[in-house]
């Protein structure tokens, strides 16, 4: 629900340019919230002394890879788990380098909040705009602008105000309107967990206070129910001779006994006869519960089918989507791939690379020959079997998919059904290649 409770869970991601102090901020957040074990802190203090530092380098709490420690940068996505009396957290610490943009896409794909860090001395730079664009692309509902290193600009309010105004204006142009700007010093601890004594002109919450109180999730009853079938349970035992249940995790919404449902992509209809949760009957289930659903009719349903209550998504073989390419191997028109959507995997053909998005200017560059690693663009796909895709704007779970290399099973591309940004202008159309026997 949307209230801050002791059992509430917030997934959030951090992003920032190189040397903006992101690892120090994460380390400070963990340290000051008392989420660091004594032996971890002792190891950091020992490593800091070996590097000639008097005070412990809190960045070492997060930069765990040897290459990260040697270079003083973050390379891979690191997930940190911590809790306060008010809330539990899963933090995805993402890299700041341009060549690791794909890692931010991975870390922010399930986040409900993104913390974008900037250096108060440098303000909003190219990488800041890139991170804001990725957050908007992934429909992250809440964004925090953490203006770091305020101690190096004498805690000047005008410096903070100018950066906050520029960033919020840019974010609004991307469709992101829930932005909170917080002036901080990760090194000194100002406004991270404890309020700063140097910035009495700031009357907002500290970073942790905001993380503890920002609305989490949404009202499941306001979303259409989507239940991807993961497994068909048919014990065929003396105790359960006629049991036929469909197991899976509810992707969105609420499913109740008695609800009419549509089975996609077949279009068959039935009614929810029973719901089994943890081996016990239940009257209802809500996302993201894992349950077994039984229907009133014996239908041909298998793994990959989708049970939809309320307004069902359209099904079809033609998919248009915004994608982020994650693999070193380029994605080109004519490529044969596998498309994984929820629990369903089908063959697909890349018909067209409609355009590539210049993530710095948001300009759409049409006629792209392909997408290289870290590129974001728009593609048209043709699948061998119909899919039931929601628009990503409406449903992040059932509006997303992966493109997979059929030869070795490696992930190539992350896809989001629909357009990237509501304000993006239309790109020039390009000729699509002929379809092949692949579909």
Short mmCIF file of C-alpha atoms in Angstrom, two decimals:
data_model
loop_
_atom_site.label_atom_id
_atom_site.label_comp_id
_atom_site.label_asym_id
_atom_site.label_seq_id
_atom_site.Cartn_x
_atom_site.Cartn_y
_atom_site.Cartn_z
CA UNK A 1 0.00 0.00 0.00
CA UNK A 2 1.01 3.64 -0.06
CA UNK A 3 1.80 4.09 3.62
CA UNK A 4 5.16 3.83 5.33
CA UNK A 5 5.04 0.86 7.66
CA UNK A 6 7.59 -1.35 9.35
CA UNK A 7 6.93 -4.06 6.80
CA UNK A 8 6.96 -1.79 3.73
CA UNK A 9 9.72 -2.43 1.19
CA UNK A 10 11.25 0.25 -1.01
CA UNK A 11 13.38 -0.69 -3.98
CA UNK A 12 15.54 2.23 -5.06
CA UNK A 13 18.52 2.82 -7.32
CA UNK A 14 21.39 5.27 -7.11
CA UNK A 15 23.08 6.88 -10.10
CA UNK A 16 25.62 9.63 -10.57
CA UNK A 17 28.53 10.77 -12.67
CA UNK A 18 32.05 9.58 -12.00
CA UNK A 19 33.59 11.09 -8.85
CA UNK A 20 30.34 12.68 -7.72
CA UNK A 21 30.64 10.69 -4.48
CA UNK A 22 27.92 8.12 -5.04
CA UNK A 23 29.74 5.23 -3.36
CA UNK A 24 30.54 7.50 -0.42
CA UNK A 25 26.88 8.48 -0.19
CA UNK A 26 25.74 4.86 -0.14
CA UNK A 27 28.40 4.03 2.43
CA UNK A 28 27.34 6.98 4.57
CA UNK A 29 23.70 5.94 4.31
CA UNK A 30 24.53 2.41 5.45
CA UNK A 31 26.92 3.56 8.17
CA UNK A 32 24.78 6.27 9.73
CA UNK A 33 21.63 4.12 9.62
CA UNK A 34 23.62 1.51 11.60
CA UNK A 35 23.31 -1.06 8.82
CA UNK A 36 27.01 -2.00 8.79
CA UNK A 37 28.30 -4.96 10.76
CA UNK A 38 31.26 -4.42 13.06
CA UNK A 39 33.57 -6.70 11.07
CA UNK A 40 32.67 -4.90 7.82
CA UNK A 41 33.49 -1.53 9.36
CA UNK A 42 36.75 -2.90 10.77
CA UNK A 43 37.75 -4.19 7.33
CA UNK A 44 37.03 -0.79 5.77
CA UNK A 45 39.04 0.99 8.46
CA UNK A 46 41.96 -1.40 7.91
CA UNK A 47 41.86 -0.93 4.12
CA UNK A 48 41.67 2.86 4.55
CA UNK A 49 44.73 2.91 6.83
CA UNK A 50 46.66 0.85 4.29
CA UNK A 51 45.88 3.54 1.70
CA UNK A 52 47.16 6.27 4.02
CA UNK A 53 43.73 7.63 4.98
CA UNK A 54 43.07 8.65 8.56
CA UNK A 55 39.27 8.38 8.41
CA UNK A 56 37.50 5.28 7.06
CA UNK A 57 36.66 5.51 3.36
CA UNK A 58 32.96 4.65 3.39
CA UNK A 59 33.00 4.14 -0.39
CA UNK A 60 34.75 0.82 0.26
CA UNK A 61 31.51 -0.49 1.79
CA UNK A 62 29.98 -0.61 -1.67
CA UNK A 63 32.83 -0.90 -4.18
CA UNK A 64 33.37 -4.60 -3.56
CA UNK A 65 35.17 -5.69 -6.74
CA UNK A 66 38.95 -5.45 -6.69
CA UNK A 67 38.94 -3.48 -9.94
CA UNK A 68 36.46 -1.04 -8.40
CA UNK A 69 38.66 -0.47 -5.36
CA UNK A 70 41.81 -0.05 -7.44
CA UNK A 71 40.25 2.49 -9.81
CA UNK A 72 38.00 4.17 -7.28
CA UNK A 73 34.94 3.68 -9.50
CA UNK A 74 31.80 1.58 -9.54
CA UNK A 75 31.61 -0.97 -12.38
CA UNK A 76 28.89 -3.49 -11.62
CA UNK A 77 25.41 -3.16 -10.11
CA UNK A 78 25.60 -3.97 -6.40
CA UNK A 79 22.48 -4.75 -4.40
CA UNK A 80 22.45 -3.79 -0.73
CA UNK A 81 19.82 -4.80 1.79
CA UNK A 82 19.20 -2.78 4.92
CA UNK A 83 16.38 -1.75 7.20
CA UNK A 84 15.34 0.94 9.66
CA UNK A 85 12.52 0.73 12.20
CA UNK A 86 10.23 2.35 9.64
CA UNK A 87 10.99 0.51 6.41
CA UNK A 88 13.03 -2.18 4.63
CA UNK A 89 15.17 -1.31 1.60
CA UNK A 90 16.74 -2.95 -1.44
CA UNK A 91 19.30 -0.57 -2.91
CA UNK A 92 20.70 -1.03 -6.42
CA UNK A 93 24.01 0.85 -6.60
CA UNK A 94 24.57 1.47 -10.32
CA UNK A 95 27.72 2.69 -12.13
CA UNK A 96 28.24 6.24 -13.34
CA UNK A 97 30.37 5.67 -16.45
CA UNK A 98 28.74 6.19 -19.84
CA UNK A 99 29.77 2.69 -20.97
CA UNK A 100 27.82 1.18 -18.08
CA UNK A 101 24.49 2.85 -18.90
CA UNK A 102 23.05 -0.63 -19.46
CA UNK A 103 23.83 -1.44 -15.82
CA UNK A 104 21.68 1.47 -14.67
CA UNK A 105 18.86 0.14 -16.84
CA UNK A 106 19.20 -3.20 -15.06
CA UNK A 107 19.29 -1.67 -11.59
CA UNK A 108 16.46 0.80 -12.12
CA UNK A 109 14.12 -1.56 -13.97
CA UNK A 110 12.39 -2.63 -10.73
CA UNK A 111 13.03 0.53 -8.70
CA UNK A 112 10.29 2.74 -7.32
CA UNK A 113 12.71 5.59 -6.65
CA UNK A 114 15.96 6.80 -8.20
CA UNK A 115 18.57 8.89 -6.40
CA UNK A 116 20.49 10.95 -8.97
CA UNK A 117 23.67 12.43 -7.53
CA UNK A 118 25.39 15.57 -8.80
CA UNK A 119 28.53 17.39 -7.69
CA UNK A 120 27.59 20.87 -6.45
CA UNK A 121 30.74 22.27 -8.10
CA UNK A 122 29.81 20.90 -11.54
CA UNK A 123 26.01 21.04 -11.51
CA UNK A 124 23.89 19.21 -14.05
CA UNK A 125 26.19 17.56 -16.60
CA UNK A 126 25.64 15.29 -19.59
CA UNK A 127 25.62 12.11 -17.49
CA UNK A 128 23.08 13.65 -15.11
CA UNK A 129 20.70 14.21 -18.01
CA UNK A 130 21.36 10.67 -19.20
CA UNK A 131 20.44 9.22 -15.81
CA UNK A 132 17.29 11.34 -15.63
CA UNK A 133 16.31 10.13 -19.10
CA UNK A 134 16.83 6.47 -18.15
CA UNK A 135 14.71 6.96 -15.02
CA UNK A 136 11.97 8.51 -17.15
CA UNK A 137 12.27 5.78 -19.75
CA UNK A 138 11.83 3.09 -17.10
CA UNK A 139 8.88 4.97 -15.56
CA UNK A 140 10.51 5.22 -12.13
CA UNK A 141 7.77 7.06 -10.21
CA UNK A 142 9.95 9.03 -7.73
CA UNK A 143 13.29 10.81 -8.27
CA UNK A 144 15.58 12.42 -5.70
CA UNK A 145 18.23 14.90 -6.80
CA UNK A 146 21.04 14.68 -4.24
CA UNK A 147 23.29 17.73 -4.65
CA UNK A 148 26.50 16.45 -3.07
CA UNK A 149 29.71 18.11 -1.88
CA UNK A 150 27.90 21.17 -0.57
CA UNK A 151 30.79 21.54 1.89
CA UNK A 152 33.04 22.41 -1.06
CA UNK A 153 30.82 25.33 -2.12
CA UNK A 154 30.50 26.74 1.43
CA UNK A 155 26.98 25.33 1.75
CA UNK A 156 25.73 28.13 -0.52
CA UNK A 157 21.97 28.10 -1.04
CA UNK A 158 22.09 29.87 -4.47
CA UNK A 159 24.32 27.11 -5.85
CA UNK A 160 21.86 24.44 -4.72
CA UNK A 161 18.82 26.38 -5.92
CA UNK A 162 20.23 26.86 -9.44
CA UNK A 163 21.06 23.17 -9.82
CA UNK A 164 17.66 22.08 -8.47
CA UNK A 165 15.82 24.41 -10.83
CA UNK A 166 17.74 23.21 -13.89
CA UNK A 167 17.29 19.53 -13.07
CA UNK A 168 13.59 19.69 -12.19
CA UNK A 169 12.90 21.56 -15.42
CA UNK A 170 14.69 18.93 -17.47
CA UNK A 171 12.98 16.09 -15.61
CA UNK A 172 9.58 17.68 -16.20
CA UNK A 173 10.28 17.76 -19.95
CA UNK A 174 10.72 13.97 -19.72
CA UNK A 175 7.43 13.51 -17.90
CA UNK A 176 8.98 13.14 -14.43
CA UNK A 177 7.20 15.48 -12.02
CA UNK A 178 7.86 13.92 -8.60
CA UNK A 179 11.36 15.27 -7.93
CA UNK A 180 12.79 16.19 -4.52
CA UNK A 181 16.11 18.05 -4.35
CA UNK A 182 18.23 17.56 -1.20
CA UNK A 183 21.53 19.39 -0.49
CA UNK A 184 23.99 16.96 1.10
CA UNK A 185 27.60 16.27 1.95
CA UNK A 186 28.13 12.52 1.88
CA UNK A 187 31.65 12.88 3.26
CA UNK A 188 30.57 14.94 6.28
CA UNK A 189 27.14 13.34 6.65
CA UNK A 190 25.08 16.50 6.11
CA UNK A 191 21.39 15.75 5.38
CA UNK A 192 22.02 12.08 4.59
CA UNK A 193 20.67 10.56 7.80
CA UNK A 194 21.02 13.48 10.22
CA UNK A 195 19.96 17.10 9.48
CA UNK A 196 22.79 19.47 8.65
CA UNK A 197 23.83 22.21 11.04
CA UNK A 198 25.41 24.09 8.12
CA UNK A 199 22.29 24.47 5.96
CA UNK A 200 19.57 25.94 8.15
CA UNK A 201 18.10 27.50 5.00
CA UNK A 202 16.96 24.01 3.90
CA UNK A 203 13.67 22.99 5.48
CA UNK A 204 13.04 19.69 3.73
CA UNK A 205 13.65 16.10 4.86
CA UNK A 206 17.00 14.35 4.98
CA UNK A 207 17.61 11.72 2.35
CA UNK A 208 16.79 8.85 4.72
CA UNK A 209 13.65 10.59 6.00
CA UNK A 210 12.37 10.85 2.46
CA UNK A 211 13.24 7.23 1.70
CA UNK A 212 11.32 6.19 4.81
CA UNK A 213 8.18 8.16 3.98
CA UNK A 214 7.86 8.23 0.19
CA UNK A 215 4.73 6.35 -0.95
CA UNK A 216 5.55 2.74 -1.78
CA UNK A 217 3.78 0.74 -4.45
CA UNK A 218 0.27 1.43 -5.59
CA UNK A 219 -3.24 0.29 -4.76
CA UNK A 220 -3.53 -3.17 -6.34
CA UNK A 221 -7.30 -2.80 -6.62
CA UNK A 222 -6.76 0.12 -9.01
CA UNK A 223 -4.80 -2.04 -11.46
CA UNK A 224 -6.11 -4.73 -13.83
CA UNK A 225 -5.31 -8.26 -12.66
CA UNK A 226 -2.60 -10.03 -14.65
CA UNK A 227 -1.62 -13.60 -13.78
CA UNK A 228 1.08 -15.26 -15.94
CA UNK A 229 0.82 -19.04 -15.67
CA UNK A 230 4.14 -20.55 -14.62
CA UNK A 231 3.17 -24.17 -14.00
CA UNK A 232 0.13 -26.43 -14.33
CA UNK A 233 -0.46 -28.54 -11.22
CA UNK A 234 -2.24 -31.88 -11.76
CA UNK A 235 -1.42 -34.31 -8.92
CA UNK A 236 -3.85 -37.03 -10.17
CA UNK A 237 -3.70 -38.73 -6.78
CA UNK A 238 -6.43 -40.52 -4.86
CA UNK A 239 -6.75 -37.47 -2.62
CA UNK A 240 -6.85 -35.00 -5.54
CA UNK A 241 -8.00 -36.97 -8.62
CA UNK A 242 -9.48 -33.98 -10.47
CA UNK A 243 -7.30 -31.14 -9.19
CA UNK A 244 -6.18 -28.75 -11.93
CA UNK A 245 -4.43 -25.62 -10.71
CA UNK A 246 -2.40 -22.90 -12.39
CA UNK A 247 0.56 -21.70 -10.34
CA UNK A 248 2.33 -18.39 -10.73
CA UNK A 249 2.94 -14.92 -9.35
CA UNK A 250 0.28 -12.25 -9.72
CA UNK A 251 1.97 -9.53 -11.77
CA UNK A 252 -0.56 -6.80 -10.96
CA UNK A 253 -3.99 -6.16 -9.53
CA UNK A 254 -6.26 -8.25 -7.32
CA UNK A 255 -7.80 -11.59 -8.26
CA UNK A 256 -10.87 -12.78 -6.35
CA UNK A 257 -12.89 -15.99 -6.30
CA UNK A 258 -15.77 -15.49 -8.68
CA UNK A 259 -13.95 -13.06 -10.98
CA UNK A 260 -14.43 -13.66 -14.71
CA UNK A 261 -11.08 -14.06 -16.49
CA UNK A 262 -9.86 -14.21 -20.06
CA UNK A 263 -7.13 -16.66 -21.01
CA UNK A 264 -4.64 -15.09 -23.41
CA UNK A 265 -3.65 -15.44 -26.14
CA UNK A 266 -6.43 -17.96 -26.85
CA UNK A 267 -9.25 -15.62 -25.76
CA UNK A 268 -11.09 -18.37 -23.85
CA UNK A 269 -13.07 -17.24 -20.82
CA UNK A 270 -13.87 -18.77 -17.44
CA UNK A 271 -14.37 -17.87 -13.77
CA UNK A 272 -12.02 -18.13 -10.81
CA UNK A 273 -13.37 -21.08 -8.81
CA UNK A 274 -10.72 -21.14 -6.06
CA UNK A 275 -7.40 -19.62 -5.01
CA UNK A 276 -4.84 -21.60 -3.01
CA UNK A 277 -2.15 -19.64 -1.15
CA UNK A 278 0.51 -21.53 0.83
CA UNK A 279 -1.61 -24.67 0.67
CA UNK A 280 -4.70 -22.98 2.08
CA UNK A 281 -7.82 -21.63 0.35
CA UNK A 282 -8.06 -17.84 0.01
CA UNK A 283 -10.81 -15.52 -1.11
CA UNK A 284 -8.45 -13.21 -2.98
CA UNK A 285 -4.83 -12.69 -4.02
CA UNK A 286 -3.01 -9.47 -4.82
CA UNK A 287 0.28 -8.63 -6.52
CA UNK A 288 2.98 -9.82 -6.03
CA UNK A 289 1.65 -12.92 -4.25
CA UNK A 290 2.48 -16.37 -5.57
CA UNK A 291 -0.65 -18.52 -5.62
CA UNK A 292 -2.42 -21.35 -7.43
CA UNK A 293 -5.60 -20.45 -9.30
CA UNK A 294 -8.34 -22.92 -10.16
CA UNK A 295 -10.96 -22.19 -12.80
CA UNK A 296 -14.55 -23.29 -13.16
CA UNK A 297 -13.90 -24.80 -16.62
CA UNK A 298 -11.34 -27.31 -17.88
CA UNK A 299 -9.48 -25.34 -20.51
CA UNK A 300 -6.32 -25.93 -22.50
CA UNK A 301 -3.98 -23.70 -20.48
CA UNK A 302 -0.22 -24.10 -20.23
CA UNK A 303 2.90 -22.26 -19.08
CA UNK A 304 3.14 -18.85 -20.74
CA UNK A 305 -0.59 -18.19 -20.92
CA UNK A 306 -1.92 -15.09 -19.18
CA UNK A 307 -5.07 -14.88 -17.07
CA UNK A 308 -6.51 -11.37 -17.28
CA UNK A 309 -9.40 -9.96 -15.26
CA UNK A 310 -11.10 -6.74 -16.25
CA UNK A 311 -9.90 -5.07 -19.43
CA UNK A 312 -7.65 -7.55 -21.23
CA UNK A 313 -4.61 -6.40 -23.21
CA UNK A 314 -4.70 -6.72 -26.98
CA UNK A 315 -2.95 -9.74 -28.45
CA UNK A 316 -0.99 -9.85 -31.66
CA UNK A 317 2.21 -10.80 -33.42
CA UNK A 318 3.40 -7.27 -34.19
CA UNK A 319 5.24 -5.53 -31.36
CA UNK A 320 6.53 -1.95 -31.28
CA UNK A 321 8.75 -1.13 -28.34
CA UNK A 322 11.43 1.07 -26.89
CA UNK A 323 14.51 -1.01 -26.14
CA UNK A 324 17.82 -0.71 -24.35
CA UNK A 325 20.51 -2.86 -25.93
CA UNK A 326 22.61 -4.64 -23.31
CA UNK A 327 24.94 -6.89 -25.28
CA UNK A 328 28.27 -6.29 -27.01
CA UNK A 329 26.81 -7.93 -30.11
CA UNK A 330 24.78 -5.31 -32.07
CA UNK A 331 21.06 -5.74 -32.68
CA UNK A 332 20.20 -5.35 -36.37
CA UNK A 333 17.13 -5.50 -38.57
CA UNK A 334 16.60 -9.06 -39.75
CA UNK A 335 17.99 -10.65 -36.58
CA UNK A 336 16.20 -13.76 -35.35
CA UNK A 337 15.77 -13.73 -31.59
CA UNK A 338 13.76 -15.22 -28.77
CA UNK A 339 11.35 -12.91 -26.96
CA UNK A 340 10.68 -13.65 -23.28
CA UNK A 341 7.55 -12.00 -21.88
CA UNK A 342 6.60 -12.94 -18.30
CA UNK A 343 6.57 -16.78 -18.43
CA UNK A 344 6.20 -17.03 -22.21
CA UNK A 345 9.09 -17.36 -24.68
CA UNK A 346 8.47 -17.15 -28.43
CA UNK A 347 10.56 -16.79 -31.57
CA UNK A 348 10.69 -13.32 -33.09
CA UNK A 349 12.15 -11.37 -35.98
CA UNK A 350 13.55 -7.84 -35.70
CA UNK A 351 11.68 -6.25 -38.61
CA UNK A 352 12.95 -2.72 -38.21
CA UNK A 353 15.18 -0.48 -36.12
CA UNK A 354 12.90 2.56 -36.34
CA UNK A 355 15.27 5.01 -34.70
CA UNK A 356 17.96 5.42 -32.07
CA UNK A 357 17.48 7.93 -29.27
CA UNK A 358 20.30 10.35 -28.52
CA UNK A 359 19.95 10.08 -24.76
CA UNK A 360 21.70 13.43 -24.25
CA UNK A 361 19.40 15.51 -26.47
CA UNK A 362 16.45 13.05 -26.76
CA UNK A 363 16.68 13.50 -30.54
CA UNK A 364 15.45 10.52 -32.54
CA UNK A 365 17.95 9.51 -35.21
CA UNK A 366 16.06 7.56 -37.85
CA UNK A 367 17.54 5.12 -40.31
CA UNK A 368 19.78 3.47 -37.73
CA UNK A 369 21.48 0.35 -39.08
CA UNK A 370 21.43 -1.24 -35.67
CA UNK A 371 21.75 -0.74 -31.95
CA UNK A 372 25.09 -1.09 -30.19
CA UNK A 373 25.68 -1.78 -26.52
CA UNK A 374 24.11 0.92 -24.28
CA UNK A 375 22.02 2.28 -27.17
CA UNK A 376 18.34 3.05 -26.61
CA UNK A 377 15.99 2.99 -29.57
CA UNK A 378 12.65 1.95 -31.00
CA UNK A 379 12.12 -1.35 -32.82
CA UNK A 380 9.39 -3.27 -34.60
CA UNK A 381 9.21 -7.01 -34.03
CA UNK A 382 7.21 -9.87 -35.51
CA UNK A 383 6.61 -12.86 -33.25
CA UNK A 384 5.86 -16.45 -34.27
CA UNK A 385 3.00 -16.63 -31.75
CA UNK A 386 0.63 -13.93 -30.47
CA UNK A 387 1.55 -12.10 -27.26
CA UNK A 388 -0.61 -10.27 -24.72
CA UNK A 389 1.46 -7.14 -24.02
CA UNK A 390 0.30 -4.19 -21.97
CA UNK A 391 1.79 -0.81 -22.73
CA UNK A 392 4.80 -0.29 -20.45
CA UNK A 393 3.34 3.04 -19.34
CA UNK A 394 0.33 1.17 -17.93
CA UNK A 395 2.05 -1.88 -16.50
CA UNK A 396 5.81 -2.22 -15.95
CA UNK A 397 5.58 -5.99 -15.34
CA UNK A 398 3.48 -7.10 -18.30
CA UNK A 399 4.70 -4.33 -20.59
CA UNK A 400 8.35 -5.41 -20.47
CA UNK A 401 10.25 -8.21 -22.17
CA UNK A 402 13.72 -9.49 -23.04
CA UNK A 403 15.27 -10.37 -26.38
CA UNK A 404 17.51 -13.43 -26.15
CA UNK A 405 20.11 -14.91 -28.48
CA UNK A 406 18.62 -18.26 -29.62
CA UNK A 407 22.10 -19.69 -30.22
CA UNK A 408 23.50 -19.44 -26.69
CA UNK A 409 20.70 -18.02 -24.51
CA UNK A 410 22.45 -14.74 -23.64
CA UNK A 411 20.34 -11.66 -23.00
CA UNK A 412 20.58 -9.14 -25.82
CA UNK A 413 18.03 -6.40 -25.20
CA UNK A 414 15.53 -5.13 -22.63
CA UNK A 415 12.25 -4.00 -24.16
CA UNK A 416 9.37 -1.78 -23.08
CA UNK A 417 6.19 -1.93 -25.16
CA UNK A 418 5.19 1.46 -26.51
CA UNK A 419 6.91 4.81 -26.98
CA UNK A 420 9.81 6.04 -24.87
CA UNK A 421 8.69 9.50 -23.88
CA UNK A 422 5.26 11.05 -24.25
CA UNK A 423 6.86 14.28 -25.49
CA UNK A 424 9.10 12.60 -28.06
CA UNK A 425 8.44 13.65 -31.69
CA UNK A 426 7.73 11.04 -34.33
CA UNK A 427 10.69 9.73 -36.28
CA UNK A 428 10.92 9.26 -40.02
CA UNK A 429 9.81 5.80 -41.07
CA UNK A 430 12.30 3.46 -42.67
CA UNK A 431 11.69 0.51 -44.93
CA UNK A 432 11.27 -2.78 -43.12
CA UNK A 433 13.09 -5.90 -44.29
CA UNK A 434 11.14 -8.78 -45.72
CA UNK A 435 9.89 -11.30 -43.19
CA UNK A 436 11.53 -14.70 -43.28
CA UNK A 437 10.47 -18.22 -42.45
CA UNK A 438 11.60 -17.57 -38.87
CA UNK A 439 8.07 -16.37 -38.11
#
